[in-house]
Structures are given as structure tokens and as C-alpha cells.
Coordinates of C-alpha atoms and ligand atoms in Angstrom, one line a residue:
M2 CA 225.8 104.4 -8.5
K3 CA 227.5 100.9 -8.3
K4 CA 225.3 98.4 -6.5
V5 CA 227.0 96.4 -3.7
C6 CA 224.9 93.8 -2.0
V7 CA 225.7 91.5 1.0
K8 CA 225.9 88.1 -0.7
G9 CA 225.6 84.9 1.3
G10 CA 225.1 86.8 4.6
G11 CA 222.4 85.2 6.8
Q12 CA 219.4 87.1 8.1
K13 CA 220.6 87.0 11.7
P14 CA 221.6 90.4 13.0
L15 CA 225.2 89.4 13.7
D16 CA 225.7 87.9 10.2
M17 CA 224.3 91.1 8.8
V18 CA 226.6 93.4 10.7
L19 CA 229.7 91.2 10.0
G20 CA 228.6 91.3 6.3
Q21 CA 228.5 95.1 6.4
L22 CA 231.9 95.2 8.2
A23 CA 233.4 92.9 5.5
L24 CA 232.2 95.1 2.7
A25 CA 233.5 98.2 4.4
A26 CA 236.9 96.5 5.1
G27 CA 237.2 95.4 1.5
K28 CA 236.5 98.9 0.2
L29 CA 238.8 100.6 2.7
K30 CA 241.5 97.9 2.1
L31 CA 241.6 97.6 5.8
D32 CA 244.5 95.9 7.5
R33 CA 243.4 92.3 7.9
N34 CA 244.5 92.2 11.6
I35 CA 242.3 95.1 12.5
H36 CA 239.4 93.6 10.5
E37 CA 239.9 90.4 12.5
K38 CA 239.9 92.3 15.8
L39 CA 236.7 94.1 14.9
K40 CA 234.9 90.9 14.2
H41 CA 234.9 90.0 17.9
P42 CA 233.4 91.7 20.9
Q43 CA 236.0 92.6 23.5
R44 CA 233.9 91.4 26.4
T45 CA 230.6 89.4 26.8
L46 CA 228.9 89.0 30.2
I47 CA 226.0 86.6 30.6
V48 CA 224.2 86.9 33.9
A49 CA 221.3 85.1 35.7
V50 CA 218.9 87.6 37.1
P51 CA 216.8 86.0 39.9
V52 CA 213.7 88.1 40.7
R53 CA 211.1 87.7 43.5
M54 CA 207.7 88.0 41.7
D55 CA 204.8 89.7 43.4
D56 CA 203.2 86.3 44.1
G57 CA 206.3 85.1 46.0
R58 CA 207.7 82.9 43.2
L59 CA 211.3 83.2 42.0
E60 CA 211.8 83.8 38.3
V61 CA 215.3 83.7 36.8
Y62 CA 215.8 85.8 33.7
T63 CA 218.9 85.8 31.5
G64 CA 220.7 89.1 30.9
Y65 CA 223.6 90.2 28.6
R66 CA 226.1 93.0 28.4
V67 CA 228.3 93.0 25.4
Q68 CA 231.2 95.5 25.0
H69 CA 232.4 95.4 21.4
S70 CA 235.1 98.0 21.3
M71 CA 236.7 100.6 23.5
E72 CA 239.2 101.8 20.9
R73 CA 237.8 105.3 20.8
G74 CA 236.7 105.7 24.4
P75 CA 234.4 104.1 27.0
C76 CA 231.7 101.8 25.7
K77 CA 228.2 103.1 25.2
G78 CA 224.9 101.5 24.3
G79 CA 221.4 100.9 25.4
I80 CA 219.7 98.2 27.5
R81 CA 216.5 96.5 26.2
F82 CA 213.9 94.3 27.9
H83 CA 212.3 92.1 25.3
P84 CA 211.3 88.4 24.9
Q85 CA 213.4 88.1 21.7
V86 CA 216.6 89.3 23.2
D87 CA 219.5 86.9 22.5
L88 CA 223.3 87.0 22.4
D89 CA 223.4 87.2 18.6
E90 CA 221.2 90.3 18.6
I91 CA 222.9 92.1 21.5
T92 CA 226.4 91.4 20.0
A93 CA 225.3 92.8 16.6
L94 CA 223.7 95.9 18.2
A95 CA 226.9 96.5 20.3
M96 CA 228.9 96.4 17.0
L97 CA 226.6 98.9 15.4
M98 CA 227.0 101.2 18.4
T99 CA 230.8 101.2 17.8
Y100 CA 230.4 102.5 14.3
K101 CA 227.5 104.8 15.1
C102 CA 229.6 106.6 17.7
A103 CA 232.4 106.9 15.2
V104 CA 230.1 108.2 12.4
V105 CA 229.0 111.1 14.6
G106 CA 232.5 111.6 16.0
I107 CA 231.8 111.2 19.7
P108 CA 234.5 109.6 21.9
Y109 CA 232.9 106.3 22.7
G110 CA 233.2 102.6 21.7
G111 CA 230.1 100.4 21.4
A112 CA 228.1 98.2 23.8
K113 CA 224.6 96.8 24.2
G114 CA 222.7 95.0 26.9
G115 CA 219.4 93.3 27.4
V116 CA 217.3 91.0 29.5
V117 CA 215.1 88.3 28.0
C118 CA 211.7 89.1 29.5
D119 CA 208.3 90.4 28.7
P120 CA 207.8 93.6 30.7
S121 CA 204.2 93.9 29.5
K122 CA 203.4 90.9 31.7
M123 CA 205.3 92.2 34.7
S124 CA 204.3 94.6 37.4
V125 CA 206.3 97.8 37.9
Y126 CA 207.7 96.4 41.1
E127 CA 208.9 93.2 39.4
I128 CA 210.5 95.3 36.6
E129 CA 212.2 97.4 39.3
R130 CA 213.6 94.4 41.1
M131 CA 214.7 92.8 37.9
T132 CA 216.4 96.0 36.8
R133 CA 218.2 96.4 40.1
R134 CA 219.5 92.8 40.1
F135 CA 220.6 93.1 36.5
A136 CA 222.4 96.4 37.2
S137 CA 224.2 94.9 40.2
E138 CA 225.2 91.8 38.1
I139 CA 226.7 94.0 35.3
A140 CA 228.1 96.6 37.8
I141 CA 231.5 94.8 37.5
I142 CA 232.0 96.0 33.9
I143 CA 230.0 99.3 33.8
G144 CA 230.9 102.7 35.1
P145 CA 231.2 106.3 33.9
D146 CA 234.7 105.8 32.4
K147 CA 234.1 102.1 31.4
D148 CA 230.7 101.5 29.9
I149 CA 227.6 103.8 30.1
P150 CA 224.2 102.2 29.4
A151 CA 221.2 104.1 28.1
P152 CA 217.5 103.4 27.3
D153 CA 216.4 101.2 24.4
V154 CA 213.3 99.1 23.6
N155 CA 211.1 98.9 26.7
T156 CA 213.4 100.8 29.0
N157 CA 213.1 104.5 29.9
P158 CA 214.3 107.3 32.2
R159 CA 212.8 105.6 35.2
V160 CA 214.7 102.4 34.5
M161 CA 217.9 104.4 34.1
G162 CA 217.2 106.1 37.5
W163 CA 217.0 102.6 39.1
I164 CA 220.3 101.6 37.5
M165 CA 222.0 104.8 38.7
D166 CA 220.7 104.3 42.2
T167 CA 221.7 100.6 42.4
F168 CA 225.2 101.4 41.1
S169 CA 225.5 104.4 43.5
M170 CA 224.4 102.3 46.5
S171 CA 227.1 99.7 45.8
V172 CA 229.9 102.3 45.9
G173 CA 228.4 104.5 48.6
H174 CA 228.1 107.8 46.7
S175 CA 226.0 109.1 43.8
V176 CA 227.5 108.2 40.4
M177 CA 225.5 110.3 37.9
G178 CA 227.6 109.4 34.9
V179 CA 227.0 105.6 35.0
V180 CA 224.0 105.8 32.8
T181 CA 222.4 108.4 30.4
G182 CA 218.8 109.0 29.5
K183 CA 218.1 109.7 33.2
P184 CA 215.2 111.8 34.5
L185 CA 216.0 115.5 34.5
A186 CA 215.9 115.5 38.4
L187 CA 218.7 112.9 38.5
G188 CA 221.1 114.7 36.1
G189 CA 219.4 114.0 32.8
S190 CA 219.8 116.3 29.8
S191 CA 217.2 118.6 28.4
G192 CA 216.2 117.1 25.0
R193 CA 217.4 113.6 25.7
L194 CA 214.0 111.9 25.7
E195 CA 213.3 113.0 22.1
A196 CA 216.9 113.2 20.9
T197 CA 216.9 110.0 18.7
A198 CA 213.8 111.3 16.9
R199 CA 215.1 114.8 16.6
G200 CA 218.4 113.5 15.2
T201 CA 216.4 111.4 12.7
F202 CA 214.5 114.6 11.8
Y203 CA 217.8 116.7 11.3
V204 CA 219.3 113.9 9.1
T205 CA 216.0 113.7 7.1
E206 CA 216.0 117.4 6.6
R207 CA 219.5 117.3 5.3
M208 CA 218.7 114.4 3.0
C209 CA 215.7 116.3 1.6
A210 CA 217.9 119.3 0.8
H211 CA 220.5 116.9 -0.8
V212 CA 218.0 115.2 -3.1
G213 CA 216.0 118.4 -3.7
I214 CA 212.6 117.7 -2.1
R215 CA 210.8 119.8 0.5
L216 CA 210.2 118.0 3.8
A217 CA 207.3 120.3 4.5
E218 CA 205.5 118.8 1.5
A219 CA 206.5 115.2 2.1
T220 CA 204.3 112.3 3.3
V221 CA 205.7 110.1 6.0
A222 CA 204.8 106.7 7.4
I223 CA 206.2 105.6 10.8
Q224 CA 206.4 102.0 12.2
G225 CA 206.6 102.0 16.0
F226 CA 205.1 104.5 18.3
G227 CA 207.3 104.3 21.3
N228 CA 210.0 106.7 22.4
V229 CA 211.5 107.1 18.9
G230 CA 208.4 106.7 16.7
S231 CA 206.0 109.0 18.7
H232 CA 208.5 111.8 19.0
A233 CA 209.4 111.5 15.4
A234 CA 205.7 111.8 14.4
R235 CA 205.4 114.9 16.5
I236 CA 208.6 116.6 15.3
F237 CA 208.0 115.8 11.6
H238 CA 204.4 117.0 12.0
E239 CA 205.5 120.2 13.7
H240 CA 207.7 120.9 10.7
G241 CA 204.9 120.6 8.2
A242 CA 205.3 117.0 7.0
T243 CA 202.1 114.9 6.5
I244 CA 202.1 111.8 8.7
V245 CA 199.9 109.4 6.7
A246 CA 200.3 106.2 8.8
V247 CA 201.7 105.0 12.1
S248 CA 201.7 101.6 13.8
D249 CA 202.8 99.8 17.0
V250 CA 202.9 96.2 18.0
Y251 CA 199.1 96.0 18.2
G252 CA 198.4 97.4 14.7
G253 CA 198.2 100.7 12.8
V254 CA 196.2 103.6 11.5
H255 CA 196.2 105.2 8.0
N256 CA 194.9 108.5 6.7
P257 CA 196.2 109.6 3.3
G258 CA 195.1 113.2 4.1
G259 CA 197.3 113.2 7.3
L260 CA 196.8 112.0 10.8
D261 CA 196.0 114.5 13.6
I262 CA 199.3 113.7 15.5
P263 CA 198.7 115.7 18.8
R264 CA 195.3 113.9 19.1
L265 CA 196.9 110.5 18.2
I266 CA 199.6 111.0 20.8
E267 CA 197.0 111.8 23.4
Y268 CA 195.0 108.7 22.3
S269 CA 198.0 106.4 22.5
Q270 CA 198.9 107.6 25.9
G271 CA 195.4 106.9 27.2
H272 CA 195.0 103.5 25.4
G273 CA 198.5 102.2 25.3
T274 CA 198.3 101.8 21.5
V275 CA 197.4 103.7 18.3
R276 CA 195.0 100.9 17.3
G277 CA 191.4 102.0 17.4
F278 CA 192.2 105.7 16.8
S279 CA 189.2 107.1 15.0
G280 CA 191.1 109.6 12.8
G281 CA 192.0 107.1 10.2
K282 CA 191.5 103.6 8.8
A283 CA 192.8 100.6 10.7
I284 CA 195.8 98.8 9.0
T285 CA 198.2 96.0 9.9
N286 CA 201.9 96.4 10.4
R287 CA 202.5 94.8 7.1
Q288 CA 200.2 97.3 5.4
L289 CA 202.0 100.1 7.2
L290 CA 205.4 99.2 5.6
E291 CA 203.7 99.1 2.2
T292 CA 201.9 102.4 2.6
R293 CA 202.3 104.9 -0.3
C294 CA 204.5 107.7 1.1
D295 CA 207.7 109.7 0.4
I296 CA 209.5 108.7 3.5
L297 CA 209.2 105.5 5.5
V298 CA 210.6 105.6 9.0
P299 CA 210.9 102.2 10.6
A300 CA 211.1 102.9 14.4
A301 CA 210.3 99.5 16.0
L302 CA 212.5 96.4 15.9
E303 CA 215.1 94.8 13.6
G304 CA 214.3 92.7 10.5
Q305 CA 211.1 94.5 9.4
I306 CA 212.0 95.2 5.7
T307 CA 212.8 91.9 4.1
E308 CA 213.2 90.1 0.8
E309 CA 209.5 89.3 1.1
N310 CA 208.0 92.9 1.4
A311 CA 210.8 95.1 -0.1
P312 CA 209.4 94.6 -3.6
R313 CA 206.1 96.1 -2.5
L314 CA 207.4 99.1 -0.6
K315 CA 206.0 102.3 -2.1
A316 CA 208.2 104.8 -0.3
R317 CA 210.9 106.8 -2.1
F318 CA 213.2 107.0 0.9
V319 CA 213.7 104.8 4.0
V320 CA 215.1 106.5 7.1
E321 CA 216.1 103.9 9.6
A322 CA 215.3 105.2 13.1
A323 CA 215.3 101.6 14.4
N324 CA 218.4 99.6 14.6
A325 CA 218.9 97.1 11.8
P326 CA 215.3 97.2 10.5
T327 CA 216.3 96.1 7.0
T328 CA 217.6 92.6 6.3
P329 CA 220.6 92.3 3.8
A330 CA 218.3 90.7 1.2
G331 CA 215.7 93.4 1.7
D332 CA 218.4 96.0 1.4
C333 CA 219.5 94.6 -2.0
I334 CA 216.0 94.9 -3.3
L335 CA 215.6 98.5 -2.1
K336 CA 218.9 99.3 -3.9
E337 CA 217.8 97.7 -7.1
R338 CA 214.6 99.7 -6.9
N339 CA 216.6 102.9 -6.3
I340 CA 214.9 103.5 -2.9
L341 CA 217.5 105.6 -0.9
V342 CA 218.1 104.1 2.6
V343 CA 219.5 106.4 5.3
P344 CA 221.1 103.7 7.5
D345 CA 220.6 103.3 11.2
I346 CA 224.1 104.2 12.3
L347 CA 223.5 107.6 10.8
A348 CA 219.8 108.1 11.1
N349 CA 219.3 107.2 14.8
A350 CA 222.6 108.5 16.1
G351 CA 220.9 111.5 17.7
G352 CA 220.1 109.5 20.9
V353 CA 223.7 108.5 21.6
T354 CA 224.8 112.1 20.7
V355 CA 222.6 113.7 23.4
S356 CA 223.6 110.8 25.7
Y357 CA 227.1 112.1 25.2
F358 CA 226.0 115.6 26.0
E359 CA 224.3 114.3 29.2
W360 CA 227.5 112.6 30.2
V361 CA 229.6 115.7 29.5
Q362 CA 227.2 118.0 31.4
G363 CA 227.1 115.5 34.3
L364 CA 230.9 115.3 34.6
Q365 CA 231.1 119.1 34.6
A366 CA 228.0 119.5 36.8
Y367 CA 227.0 122.3 34.4
F368 CA 223.8 121.9 32.4
W369 CA 222.8 123.4 29.0
T370 CA 219.4 124.7 27.8
E371 CA 217.3 122.7 25.5
E372 CA 218.1 125.2 22.7
E373 CA 221.8 124.6 23.2
V374 CA 221.4 120.8 23.2
N375 CA 219.3 120.9 20.0
E376 CA 221.6 123.3 18.2
R377 CA 224.7 121.2 19.0
L378 CA 222.7 118.1 18.0
R379 CA 221.8 119.6 14.7
R380 CA 225.4 120.6 14.0
I381 CA 226.7 117.1 14.7
M382 CA 223.9 115.3 12.7
T383 CA 224.3 117.6 9.7
Q384 CA 228.1 117.2 9.7
A385 CA 227.8 113.4 10.0
F386 CA 225.4 113.4 7.0
D387 CA 227.8 115.5 4.9
D388 CA 230.7 113.3 6.0
V389 CA 228.9 110.2 4.8
V390 CA 227.9 111.8 1.5
A391 CA 231.6 112.7 1.0
V392 CA 232.6 109.0 1.4
M393 CA 229.7 107.9 -1.0
D394 CA 230.9 110.4 -3.6
T395 CA 234.6 109.5 -3.3
H396 CA 234.1 105.7 -3.3
R397 CA 230.9 105.5 -5.4
V398 CA 229.0 103.5 -2.8
D399 CA 225.5 103.6 -1.3
M400 CA 224.7 105.4 1.9
R401 CA 224.8 102.3 4.2
L402 CA 228.2 101.3 3.0
G403 CA 229.4 105.0 3.0
A404 CA 228.4 105.3 6.7
M405 CA 229.9 102.0 7.6
M406 CA 233.2 102.9 5.8
L407 CA 233.3 106.2 7.7
G408 CA 232.7 104.5 11.1
V409 CA 235.0 101.5 10.5
G410 CA 237.7 103.8 9.1
R411 CA 237.6 106.0 12.2
V412 CA 237.7 103.0 14.6
A413 CA 240.5 101.4 12.6
E414 CA 242.6 104.6 12.8
A415 CA 242.2 104.6 16.6
A416 CA 243.0 100.9 16.8
A417 CA 246.2 101.3 14.6
L418 CA 247.4 104.3 16.7
R419 CA 246.8 102.4 20.0
G420 CA 248.5 99.2 18.8
L421 CA 248.1 95.8 20.3
W422 CA 248.7 95.2 24.0
P423 CA 250.9 93.4 25.1
Ligands
LIG6 P1 210.1 101.6 22.6 O1 210.0 100.4 23.4 O2 209.9 102.9 23.3 O3 209.1 101.5 21.4 C1 209.0 100.5 20.5 C2 207.8 100.6 19.6 O4 207.8 99.6 18.6 C3 206.5 100.4 20.4 O5 205.5 101.3 19.9 C4 206.1 99.0 20.0 O6 204.7 98.8 20.1 C5 206.5 98.9 18.6 N1 206.7 97.6 18.1 C6 207.3 96.5 18.8 N2 207.3 95.4 18.0 C7 206.6 95.8 16.8 C8 206.3 95.1 15.7 N3 206.5 93.8 15.5 N4 205.7 95.8 14.7 C9 205.4 97.1 14.9 N5 205.7 97.8 15.9 C10 206.3 97.2 16.9 O7 211.5 101.6 21.9 P2 212.3 102.8 21.3 O8 213.3 103.3 22.3 O9 211.4 103.8 20.6 O10 213.2 102.0 20.2 C11 212.7 101.8 18.9 C12 213.9 101.4 17.9 O11 214.8 102.6 17.9 C13 214.7 100.2 18.4 O12 215.2 99.6 17.2 C14 215.9 100.9 19.1 O13 217.0 100.1 19.2 C15 216.1 102.1 18.3 N6 216.8 103.2 19.0 C16 216.3 103.7 20.1 C17 217.0 104.8 20.7 C18 216.5 105.5 22.0 O14 217.1 106.4 22.4 N7 215.5 105.0 22.6 C19 218.2 105.2 20.2 C20 218.7 104.6 19.0 C21 217.9 103.6 18.4

């Protein structure tokens, strides 16, 4: 396979995504006007979020909502609460959402949002007040047919419930479709909580069949034990894979014979971390990434696999459950080492796919069973994997570029058909 690396691209997330877009545009011989349009987010909103803290002080947080593209439908993308949130990162993630939705063929464009804050140092009341004020500040650009947020790092169904309630109060009636990833009692979908991880599992299962290995005999290491990482550990474990290592922000745990995942999940729920679990040896996050395993699943933050550690990875496959976990320089090294990378816009698209199901079910006020949700998810993820492989085979490119070409091609087709207004 021909090796194509992003040369000269910086390590910042936006440079990285624009580098991937440039490669895909070159390979697709994309119209330069459409390429130019895709380089820019359609809308960027920066808001001040004043919050009354429990001790009476006023704290002002900065929030963002970036809408990259609405060529294929309303914008869609998560909201994260994290101290490292910045406009560069949110814009890059909004762009990835555009191509992710196109790769799985769901009728959305891409968006992302976030607030610069450290929720681990805030009370639940402070987080609620911050969420509600942020929701009301971005309410002018979100809505069920405009832009539909969802959970991401440090946000969850409860936070989505507050956003739904805040938006609903401002218009005077319940608007279920304004966010997805809601609690079941507020119009959430069965299977949404674990959908990203389940989608990652379906894609990995397809990849294993494609490369001729048995997932039930594979060893897996997972970085991140939040929504995506912990559900991935459980689902892979339930299907017979051996989870040899996991980690979270506080540290990790390793057992080459396989971790007892149900017991580890119980432990991490009780202690708020996997660190200190007695069923394995303590390791650092750095050691986790370099653990000997068949499949490495980064499920934490971006920029984890870099030029520095990529030469030492001992995995045969990397399945990117997190968004942008591999830097361009790290990616080049993995390519040279023939480590197959299933890219984020394919590997973690299960979350937005079931968000789409939630939105559809909410609009129809008709809800599906968990089996129906999972079966439809499996069909979409499997088809997306096969579509990406078809592009790889036709153009002789790696999987990241193949997925990007598929996504960019579909967005470009919509953009060309719509034309430019005015
Ligand atoms: P989360 O907040 O539930 O969990 C994040 C996990 O990563 C936590 O266990 C945290 O301790 C760990 N972590 C944070 N910093 C770390 C570090 N430096 N080293 C190791 N671990 C670290 O978030 P999530 O929803 O599970 O999201 C994880 C990733 O998956 C993100 O990249 C997110 O954008 C992506 N993603 C999430 C969804 C979704 O539906 N939640 C969908 C698609 C993609």
C-alpha cells in the first residue's frame, strides 16, 4: 500500500484536520472552490458564561459552539467540559463531525461545543448552573432542525437533560429534539449510552474478519475508562476478547492474563478511578499505550499517540474510539510500522449514529427496542467499514485517508448540488 503522510502539518488539532482534508481533496481532485469552503467553519459563537458559585462568588467561563457545515443536514456534535478546551480544538472536532456523519451516511453536518472549565473541581449545582447559562447563550443557534448537541468528554445524559429543559423553558414547550444522549425518561434512546463503544466493537469485529484474525482470541488495551472506554471494555470482554490493560487520567492497571472487567467496572464506579484495582499491576498512561496487545483502543483525549511514543507501540491494530488521538507525525510512524489504524471518523461513529436514531424516534414519538437499535447500528457500522475499504482498494490509500475521502466526497457532492447562495 502506498504510504501517504501529512507533511508539514502542525500538531494542533485544526492543522491536523486541515492536513487530512488537503490530502483527501488532492486524491479526489476536489473542486478548489469546494475545498476552500470546507476549510472554514460556517459559524463560530464564543460566549461568556457567568456562574454564581456555591460560595457566592461569580466565575465567568468561556464557551464555544462551532458549526462547520450544514450541507447535508442540521449540524450535530458533542459538548465537552474540560480545562484544555479551546477554539482550535473545537473547530477541528466540528470538522471531524462533518466527515464522520457523511462516512456513516446520516443526514447531518458537523458541529462541536465546549466550555473551558474543570468540572472535577465544581459542585453538581455549579455544573448545572453553568450548563444552563451556556445552553441559553447558544440557544440562538441550536435547535432540532438547526444544530443538535450531544454528550462528549465530561458531559452525560443528566447534562443533556438540563440543556433540553433550559431550551424548552425559553420557548415555552418541551423540545425533545434539541439534544440527544438524553436520559430515557426524557426521550432518550435505548442503547445510546453505550452506542459509541458498541459501534467501535462492530467496526473492530468487521476489521478482524477483514484481516483474518479472531476477535475472541485477541488481546485489547484501552486508554480512558469513561463513557466510551468502560463500555468498550465490557462489550469486548462479553465477546470473548481479553482486556489486558486499561487506564484513566489517574493511571492504569495491567494483567497479561486478562482483567476481570465486571469487577473492575464496579471498582471504578466506587473509587472514581481504575487506579489501585487489585486484579492487576499498576501502570502509567504512557505504559498503557506501549502495552503488548493485538488491539489498542485510545478512548480518552486527542494527541495521545505521537512521534515520541509511536515507535514503541506494541499493538498490531489501533482502533480510534477517541477523537483525534493520533498526531500526524505519530500516524506516519504507525504507517511505516504497518500498524493498521481504524480512524476516529469511522471507529467512533456509533455514538452519532444512535444519536440520529434518538432524534428520529423523538420526532416520530415512536421508540424502538434496544435490539432494534443495536441491529440498525451494526448494519450502518458494517456498511461504513465496507464503504471505506472499497475507497482504500480503489485509490490504494490507507484507512484514514480512505475514510476521509469517503466523507469529504459525500459532503462535496451535497455542496455542489446545493450551489452557492446568493
Ligand atoms: P468521558 O469524560 O466519559 O471519559 C474520558 C476518560 O478519559 C476518563 O476515564 C478520563 O479519566 C480519561 N482521561 C482523560 N484524560 C486522560 C489522559 N490524559 N490519559 C488517560 N486517560 C485520560 O469521555 P467519553 O465520552 O468517554 O469520550 C472519550 C473520547 O471519545 C473523546 O475523545 C470523545 O470526543 C470521544 N467520543 C465520545 C463519544 C460519546 O458518545 N461520548 C462519541 C464519539 C467520540
